[in-house]
mmCIF file of C-alpha atoms in Angstrom:
data_model
loop_
_atom_site.group_PDB
_atom_site.id
_atom_site.type_symbol
_atom_site.label_atom_id
_atom_site.label_comp_id
_atom_site.label_asym_id
_atom_site.label_seq_id
_atom_site.Cartn_x
_atom_site.Cartn_y
_atom_site.Cartn_z
ATOM 1 C CA UNK N 1 -30.788 20.402 -18.295
ATOM 2 C CA UNK N 2 -34.104 18.713 -16.738
ATOM 3 C CA UNK N 3 -32.240 15.272 -17.321
ATOM 4 C CA UNK N 4 -29.043 16.477 -15.694
ATOM 5 C CA UNK N 5 -30.904 17.632 -12.478
ATOM 6 C CA UNK N 6 -32.733 14.341 -12.415
ATOM 7 C CA UNK N 7 -29.807 12.501 -12.687
ATOM 8 C CA UNK N 8 -28.150 14.492 -10.178
ATOM 9 C CA UNK N 9 -31.162 13.817 -7.902
ATOM 10 C CA UNK N 10 -31.260 10.348 -8.202
ATOM 11 C CA UNK N 11 -27.498 9.800 -7.335
ATOM 12 C CA UNK N 12 -28.034 11.892 -4.380
ATOM 13 C CA UNK N 13 -31.181 9.911 -3.111
ATOM 14 C CA UNK N 14 -29.365 6.551 -3.809
ATOM 15 C CA UNK N 15 -26.310 7.956 -1.694
ATOM 16 C CA UNK N 16 -28.447 9.286 0.945
ATOM 17 C CA UNK N 17 -30.298 6.020 0.957
ATOM 18 C CA UNK N 18 -26.975 4.343 1.278
ATOM 19 C CA UNK N 19 -25.656 6.351 3.740
ATOM 20 C CA UNK N 20 -28.873 5.847 6.151
ATOM 21 C CA UNK N 21 -28.740 1.975 5.487
ATOM 22 C CA UNK N 22 -25.242 1.984 6.585
ATOM 23 C CA UNK N 23 -25.935 4.131 9.821
ATOM 24 C CA UNK N 24 -28.740 1.726 10.736
ATOM 25 C CA UNK N 25 -26.625 -1.332 10.503
ATOM 26 C CA UNK N 26 -23.983 0.332 12.517
ATOM 27 C CA UNK N 27 -26.304 1.331 15.147
ATOM 28 C CA UNK N 28 -27.807 -2.145 15.298
ATOM 29 C CA UNK N 29 -24.268 -3.681 15.782
ATOM 30 C CA UNK N 30 -23.419 -1.413 18.580
ATOM 31 C CA UNK N 31 -26.737 -2.009 20.360
ATOM 32 C CA UNK N 32 -26.219 -5.653 20.407
ATOM 33 C CA UNK N 33 -22.496 -5.159 21.607
ATOM 34 C CA UNK N 34 -24.165 -3.083 24.588
ATOM 35 C CA UNK N 35 -26.616 -5.693 25.436
ATOM 36 C CA UNK N 36 -23.854 -8.656 25.574
ATOM 37 C CA UNK N 37 -21.616 -6.447 27.549
ATOM 38 C CA UNK N 38 -24.560 -6.088 29.998
ATOM 39 C CA UNK N 39 -25.102 -9.616 30.235
ATOM 40 C CA UNK N 40 -21.543 -10.428 30.473
ATOM 41 C CA UNK N 41 -20.929 -8.094 33.509
ATOM 42 C CA UNK N 42 -19.361 -10.067 36.465
ATOM 43 C CA UNK N 43 -19.688 -7.120 39.012
ATOM 44 C CA UNK N 44 -21.590 -8.037 42.121
ATOM 45 C CA UNK N 45 -24.510 -5.873 42.941
ATOM 46 C CA UNK N 46 -23.998 -3.132 45.661
ATOM 47 C CA UNK N 47 -25.378 -4.489 48.923
ATOM 48 C CA UNK N 48 -28.706 -2.922 49.772
ATOM 49 C CA UNK N 49 -28.711 -0.549 53.231
ATOM 50 C CA UNK N 50 -31.776 -0.195 54.890
ATOM 51 C CA UNK N 51 -33.269 3.552 54.726
ATOM 52 C CA UNK N 52 -32.160 5.443 58.000
ATOM 53 C CA UNK N 53 -35.311 6.233 60.191
ATOM 54 C CA UNK N 54 -36.147 9.786 61.395
ATOM 55 C CA UNK N 55 -34.050 11.283 63.484
ATOM 56 C CA UNK N 56 -35.697 11.492 67.230
ATOM 57 C CA UNK N 57 -35.648 14.884 68.726
ATOM 58 C CA UNK N 58 -36.825 15.107 72.302
ATOM 59 C CA UNK N 59 -38.800 18.274 72.986
ATOM 60 C CA UNK N 60 -37.943 18.566 76.597
ATOM 61 C CA UNK N 61 -34.317 18.225 78.254
ATOM 62 C CA UNK N 62 -33.303 14.774 78.881
ATOM 63 C CA UNK N 63 -33.661 14.654 82.529
ATOM 64 C CA UNK N 64 -37.364 15.945 82.787
ATOM 65 C CA UNK N 65 -39.969 13.139 82.982
ATOM 66 C CA UNK N 66 -42.385 12.947 80.061
ATOM 67 C CA UNK N 67 -45.866 14.449 80.996
ATOM 68 C CA UNK N 68 -48.745 11.787 80.322
ATOM 69 C CA UNK N 69 -51.197 13.114 77.838
ATOM 70 C CA UNK N 70 -54.718 12.471 77.788
ATOM 71 C CA UNK N 71 -55.624 8.815 77.716
ATOM 72 C CA UNK N 72 -57.978 7.610 74.896
ATOM 73 C CA UNK N 73 -61.045 5.892 76.072
ATOM 74 C CA UNK N 74 -61.398 2.389 75.253
ATOM 75 C CA UNK N 75 -64.269 1.769 73.128
ATOM 76 C CA UNK N 76 -66.939 -0.599 74.366
ATOM 77 C CA UNK N 77 -66.982 -4.007 72.192
ATOM 78 C CA UNK N 78 -69.759 -4.314 69.733
ATOM 79 C CA UNK N 79 -72.898 -5.948 70.534
ATOM 80 C CA UNK N 80 -72.949 -9.605 69.686
ATOM 81 C CA UNK N 81 -76.270 -10.933 68.064
ATOM 82 C CA UNK N 82 -77.242 -13.959 69.751
ATOM 83 C CA UNK N 83 -79.706 -16.236 67.816
ATOM 84 C CA UNK N 84 -81.720 -18.649 69.843
ATOM 85 C CA UNK N 85 -81.267 -22.378 69.262
ATOM 86 C CA UNK N 86 -84.997 -23.054 68.836
ATOM 87 C CA UNK N 87 -85.395 -20.393 66.080
ATOM 88 C CA UNK N 88 -85.001 -21.833 62.552
ATOM 89 C CA UNK N 89 -83.140 -20.024 59.993
ATOM 90 C CA UNK N 90 -85.368 -18.369 57.417
ATOM 91 C CA UNK N 91 -85.407 -20.382 54.245
ATOM 92 C CA UNK N 92 -83.181 -19.533 51.453
ATOM 93 C CA UNK N 93 -84.333 -18.570 48.328
ATOM 94 C CA UNK N 94 -83.287 -19.921 45.285
ATOM 95 C CA UNK N 95 -80.587 -17.657 43.659
ATOM 96 C CA UNK N 96 -80.647 -17.726 39.773
ATOM 97 C CA UNK N 97 -77.147 -18.014 38.376
ATOM 98 C CA UNK N 98 -75.911 -17.288 34.820
ATOM 99 C CA UNK N 99 -75.287 -21.004 34.465
ATOM 100 C CA UNK N 100 -78.794 -21.893 35.410
ATOM 101 C CA UNK N 101 -80.169 -19.035 32.964
ATOM 102 C CA UNK N 102 -77.683 -20.289 30.116
ATOM 103 C CA UNK N 103 -79.686 -19.905 27.045
ATOM 104 C CA UNK N 104 -76.246 -21.019 24.861
ATOM 105 C CA UNK N 105 -74.803 -23.872 23.675
ATOM 106 C CA UNK N 106 -70.981 -24.604 23.130
ATOM 107 C CA UNK N 107 -70.081 -24.730 19.522
ATOM 108 C CA UNK N 108 -69.172 -27.902 17.695
ATOM 109 C CA UNK N 109 -65.466 -26.848 16.379
ATOM 110 C CA UNK N 110 -66.002 -24.019 13.859
ATOM 111 C CA UNK N 111 -70.202 -24.407 13.382
ATOM 112 C CA UNK N 112 -73.053 -24.076 15.497
ATOM 113 C CA UNK N 113 -75.619 -26.758 15.804
ATOM 114 C CA UNK N 114 -78.701 -26.237 13.822
ATOM 115 C CA UNK N 115 -80.789 -25.589 16.767
ATOM 116 C CA UNK N 116 -78.557 -22.748 17.894
ATOM 117 C CA UNK N 117 -77.248 -21.011 14.478
ATOM 118 C CA UNK N 118 -76.492 -17.311 16.056
ATOM 119 C CA UNK N 119 -72.638 -17.161 16.467
ATOM 120 C CA UNK N 120 -71.606 -15.010 19.397
ATOM 121 C CA UNK N 121 -67.946 -13.774 19.842
ATOM 122 C CA UNK N 122 -67.212 -12.877 23.394
ATOM 123 C CA UNK N 123 -63.993 -11.006 22.670
ATOM 124 C CA UNK N 124 -65.775 -8.759 20.471
ATOM 125 C CA UNK N 125 -69.366 -8.718 22.226
ATOM 126 C CA UNK N 126 -70.815 -9.120 18.856
ATOM 127 C CA UNK N 127 -73.109 -11.968 17.298
ATOM 128 C CA UNK N 128 -73.449 -13.039 13.750
ATOM 129 C CA UNK N 129 -76.715 -14.300 12.232
ATOM 130 C CA UNK N 130 -76.879 -16.798 9.278
ATOM 131 C CA UNK N 131 -76.510 -15.067 5.960
ATOM 132 C CA UNK N 132 -74.480 -12.072 7.112
ATOM 133 C CA UNK N 133 -71.161 -11.100 5.700
ATOM 134 C CA UNK N 134 -69.050 -12.518 8.299
ATOM 135 C CA UNK N 135 -71.124 -15.544 9.278
ATOM 136 C CA UNK N 136 -69.233 -18.109 7.691
ATOM 137 C CA UNK N 137 -65.495 -17.209 8.600
ATOM 138 C CA UNK N 138 -66.498 -16.186 12.271
ATOM 139 C CA UNK N 139 -65.285 -18.975 14.986
ATOM 140 C CA UNK N 140 -67.880 -18.926 17.795
ATOM 141 C CA UNK N 141 -67.454 -18.572 21.475
ATOM 142 C CA UNK N 142 -71.131 -19.449 22.051
ATOM 143 C CA UNK N 143 -74.023 -20.439 20.034
ATOM 144 C CA UNK N 144 -77.535 -18.953 20.701
ATOM 145 C CA UNK N 145 -81.117 -19.935 19.118
ATOM 146 C CA UNK N 146 -82.410 -16.393 18.786
ATOM 147 C CA UNK N 147 -80.927 -12.818 18.379
ATOM 148 C CA UNK N 148 -82.801 -12.107 21.528
ATOM 149 C CA UNK N 149 -81.080 -14.275 23.549
ATOM 150 C CA UNK N 150 -77.953 -13.314 22.375
ATOM 151 C CA UNK N 151 -78.783 -9.871 23.019
ATOM 152 C CA UNK N 152 -79.842 -10.573 26.609
ATOM 153 C CA UNK N 153 -76.529 -12.065 27.117
ATOM 154 C CA UNK N 154 -74.798 -8.670 26.571
ATOM 155 C CA UNK N 155 -73.937 -9.149 22.753
ATOM 156 C CA UNK N 156 -74.814 -6.648 19.849
ATOM 157 C CA UNK N 157 -75.811 -7.169 16.402
ATOM 158 C CA UNK N 158 -72.724 -7.332 14.008
ATOM 159 C CA UNK N 159 -73.250 -4.445 11.396
ATOM 160 C CA UNK N 160 -72.854 -6.446 8.451
#
């Protein structure tokens, strides 16, 4: 009895699977035909008509003259700062840029130079030190001399 119900279930499952596969194939064919028909369409696009503006409804009868409302006052022009020609501009302070403070070097292919062994990945914001689990397979974006420099650049130490 168990063997008989197992065979029945097996046949029913195979029949259901075959029916499902057939249904998916037919749906895929129908979708392909619909896409091809949409691409082959030769009907012109409908013309674009401008949107109608809001209807103007006067509040007074057509023969009456409009009453002037209060006119807004013109704002005075903003004051212009004039610098005397004899005054020299203040000395510019040196602006420190990230390029000037860069403590990293570009990698040489997939390896970092011996002077900068820490591998940094910008996408994951992680750095890998020598001896860590994924150090050998990490393709670096930047190489750092120490972990502190990598952390100062915004990267975090990888967990393993």
